[in-house]
Structures are given as structure tokens and as C-alpha cells.
Amino acid sequence: MKAAAPVCPPAVLAGIADLELVARIVVEGLVSGLHRSPFHGYTAEFSQYRHYQPGDDLKYVDWKLAARTDRIYIKQFRETTNMAATLVVDASASMEFPPAPEISKHRYAVIMAAALAHLISRQGDAIGLLAGGDADVFLPARTGRSHLTRLLASLASLKTGGTWSAAASIRRAAERLTRRGLILVLSDLYDDEDLARAELRRAVRQGHEVVVFQVVSRSEIEFSYRRSLEVVDLESGRTVAVDAAAARREYKDALAAFLERWRTLAGREGIRYSLVVTDTPPERALRSFLLSRRATH
Amino acid sequence: MIWLNPLAWFALAAVAVPIAAHLLAHQRGERLRFPTLRFIPPTRIAAIRRRALDDVPLLLVRVAIVAGAAAAFAGPLVTTAWRRAAWDGRLVRVAVGPRQQFDSADLRQGLRRAVAWLDNAPPARREIVVTAPLTIGTLDERDVKAVPPSTGLRFERSGETPRSRMLAAATIATPTAEVRRTVTLDAGRTTVREENAGGRPSIPVDIVAPPEQQGRARAALEAVLALRLPIPAADRRVRVVLRGNNQPEQSGTAPVATAWMADAIARIAADPGLRAEAAAVEPQPTWQFASRNGTLEIAARADVPDLFLAALVRAVGLALTPLDDVRAAEVLPIPDRQLRAWTREPGPAPPPRADTVDRDDRRWLWLAVLLLLAAESWVRRRRRDADEVHHEERARVA
């Protein structure tokens, strides 16, 4: 039995200015338990079998094995050709929460994105970036060390502000991927749910693998405020007076329902969904996601 | 309980300050920048807006502080029986005496100053002791009534009353010359000494009469001078107009509106000699008074008897003469019976005023305000500590 790899707390990671270093720390802690390229393509060398699950593409069913064992297995391949992935990062104002000294959702998403970019790039795959908010950053998916450096620099300089349209960003990312690729969305998804779902569904139908990291903070989940508050919407600037203690139960119920809707949708539409809370070490969140992903491939 | 400065209760309006502060503070609340408002229930938002006040205990403490301060400024004084007894046990006494003997104005002024001084004295029974020769004219009933009823009055004779005094009286006009008079008051006897001052005697009374009546007019003036007449002030002139039966009234007159004229008219009407002569004439003579260019004009019929005309001129002359006030020079003492009637014991101590009370009860209210301030500080510190614990809990949770 292997000892669990040490993880770096989010607060420590948030304090490191060099994003490349942060990404490397996260990835080193991450791959120590995986040993292999975690991202599987569909056109590479055979990797393993796994049980068929409803929704799997039937063309990957090993019919011969099914005939021999009366069980349906799906063949999984490790992608050896260049895979194209695009990081879709929400840089809207709502991501600038919670305030210091806690790590913000934006910083957490940037660290996650950097780690993913580092991970994908070191496999020799292409990685791109599409960031929304006040800043509109787009880097097409490319391979290479210099491209990774440029991508990490773009991530590091990313500033939050304004609003973000999840639907438009996902659609743009899907259209820019010339062949079936990987779309990694990092956002709190406080956007028009129906539009975002429609675009995610469309991306999946286009053949892309879509991964959604819904990033929320513990403060948002708990809403553990007591006194009267003047709550200011980070994006719209609208202000309302709230008796926090009285509103907590209904707030938590509404938020839980919102998160559950996303989880249910993801399961139904074949979207890989991971709810990430900012007090979880990023490598742990990534490891959990990758292990679950490997289990289903 | 009495309030020494009740106007200070207007400061109670300042309780609006903490109430407004709580209302405004509540509306503002702690500012929290949050990712989204979509999960915050609108009913709770409405409820929080409907609520009127925040942190009622702290507000009550602050209102009590303001009310306590206002009450302290109003100067409460609890009039307990013990305190009243203490006030009544004290006596503030003022001795009044003339700086110069026989100066009645001085004694009256001293009495008024004593009343004013006692009005500003601390709460106690008050008494005025008048120490003077107390001759007639130095004090009278009006002076005694001007002293507040609760102030005691006592009179003590002091000093010697002189046997006699001399004073100048009005100058007399005679047919030949003016006579200067000196009055000597000597115990119960009054002596008037006259000496010739020279000069032509003149009285400011003119008689306007038809030519045929001029002789009668001069005769009347001579008769009046023969009876000796005090010379009035030179600025008071009278014109007696004798009109014939068919002579019209002269225009240019105005109703009497001057004090000395009104006074003179009253004295003429009350003159006993004139009234006696008027009663002897049939039919009853009439006369009219009017004012013309600062001169009192008296119109009468020209056919009145000579004696009546002379009585009228004399009454007019006497009415213009100021009365000699010899009361101030009186040497007779005020009777003891009168002084006993004026004497009275001091009454209970009057209620104190803000500027006269030596010690009120506002210090207790200020003490209460200090305690409330400490309580308010304690409540605020408790709130702050609770908030800090709350933030630490949140940080730990995070």
C-alpha cells in the first residue's frame, strides 16, 4: 500500500506568485499516485477494458469478448497522438470571492487550470486557453514548452471583473477545436443555467469531451454569517439588506438545489462534473477527479 | 421634586439621535461583497427592510444615557421633608438703614435692594430688618406691600429725630412783589417765614374778554393777587376766555391731551372756593376746557358775576402750582401701632431656583449616566468580541 502523497494547502499555493511552480507542485503531488498519462484519447494504443455503462459509444464495445464472456466491455485507449484541450476559465467578478486571506475562487481556478495545462502539456498534448470576464483571452491549443509558458503567463495575469457568459465561451471553445477534443470548464456557473447547459450539450454532441469544475467557496456553501448584512452583488453591484441568520436555511437549500441540478445534468448529458470547494487542496481535487475519470474509461 | 432648569428638558429631543443612528446603522448593516444574490430569499430581504430598529437593548441604554443627561441638565431637586426642614432652619436676614438721616428716598431704595438681594439668596427663610429713625414719610404702606409676603419684616428705631427742620416752600405772588417762604417743622408746630424777594409779581394766567369786560378782568386778577397766590411753573400757561352771548366759539382748539392740563382741570373742578361761588350763581355757570398751542384754554360766559370770575382765576392759579411735599421733611415718628401692623414673621423658605440652590441632585443623575456609559461600552465590547469569535469560526471553517 502506497503512502498518500503530501498535499499542499490552498492557502500556501495561493501565496506562491510563480504559477508555473504552483502548477508543478500540484502536478508532482498528483502524478505520484497515477504513474501514467491520465487523459485517455480514443484513437491511441489499447489501454484497458471497463464495464459498459449506458451512454458509452457502442463502437468501442469489444464484441468478441462479449461473445466469450457474456459481458459487455468497452475498450479504452491511451491517446498517443496529440490531443487538443482547451481550458475555459471564468474570470468574472463573482470569482473574486472569498476575500483575502482565504483563497479566492479565481485564484483556485487559475491554479487548477495551470496544473491541468502542465499535466496535459507534459503528455505532449496541445492545450489552449479561453478566459472570459472583463478580459477576453484566447490562446489556441498548441503543444510545446514555450506555449505552456505563455499560457501560464496569461493565466497568471488574468484579472477578474465584469460578467461572463458560460454559453458563449463554451461554444467558442468547441468551435475552435478542429477535431474532437477536451474542453475543461472552470467556473462557479452563476450564469444562465439553460443557455450554459444547451451549449455543453451541443459540445458533447460534437464529440468533445467536456469536463466541468464547478468552483465554489466554503463561505458560499455555509453562509455562516450572523448579523444583518448589506450584500453587494459582485457582478451587478446590486445591494440588498439581509438578515443572514434568518436567510441561511433558505439560502443553503437554494444553493444545494442549484448544485444538484448541475450534477444531475452532467450525469445525464455525459459531462464530467466535479464540484470543487476552495478549501480542498487542488491536487487532491484533481486526483479525485482523475481517478474517477479513469474508473469510467 | 422640582426642576431647577426645566427648559433643559428640550434636550430630551436628542434621544432622536441614537434612534436615528440605530435605524441608519441597521439599514446599512455589515457590507458583504458576495458572488450572487440569486440564492438569497427575497422574503428575508423584505423582512429585514420592514424591521424598525436593530439591537434594541443597546438602543435602550443609549436612550437612557441621553434622557439621563437631559434630566441632569434640567436640575432635579428632590424636596424631601428633611431638606425642607434644613431650609426652614436657616434664616437670611438683611439690615436696611439710611446712609443719611431723614433721607427717605435712601431708605426706600435700600428696601428695594434688600428684596432683590434676598431674591437671589440660597433657600432659607428671609427677613428684612429696617433700622432707622422711621419718621413719617420715610416708609409707607406701598413700600411694605412691595416686600414679598414670605419675607419677614422687622422695624427698629435708631438714631435721634431732630426737633425741627426747615424747608423751602413755593414762592407767593402778591399785588406788590413776590414773597419767598420758608417752612419750619418743629415737633407738632409748623412755622412759615416770608421775605420779600422783589420783582414784579406775575402769574401765567391771561384773561381774554370783550372790551367792555376788560375792567372786570383786571379787577379779578388784582383780587386774586391780593389773596396771595403761589407762583406756578413758567411753562404752564392758561388763557381764560370770556365770551359774549352772541360771540361764536373760536376755532383752532383741540381736546386736552397733556398730563399737567388734565391735572389742572381736575383740581379746578374740585376747587372748593369756585364750587361755592358757582353754587351761588343762577343759572349755574358753565365753562369749557380745550388746548391751544400748549396753552390750556378755559371758556366761560362773559356775564358771570365778578366773584365767580375771581374764584375761577384763583382756582386756575392754584391748579397750576405744584403741591409742596413736606412728608419727607416730617420729624414726627411713624406710630408704633403702625410699625407693629407692618411687622411680620418670616414665612417658609421659598422654592429654590437654579441660580440660588446650593446643591441639587443632578450629581446622582450624572453618576447614573456614567454607569450607563460604562454599560454601553460593555455591551459594544461584547458585540465586538462576539463578532471576532464569529469571524474566527468562519476562518476555521474555511
XYZ file of C-alpha atoms in Angstrom, chain A residues 11 78 86 116 177 203 214 236 251 258 264 287:
12
model
C -3.543 28.939 1.207
C -4.330 5.754 -24.254
C -8.994 23.973 -24.116
C -4.165 20.840 -15.845
C -11.257 22.737 -31.520
C -20.268 20.376 -27.300
C -17.667 23.961 -10.580
C -24.164 43.658 -10.906
C -30.113 30.161 1.038
C -28.581 24.614 -7.823
C -27.746 15.715 -12.426
C -6.588 13.442 -8.176
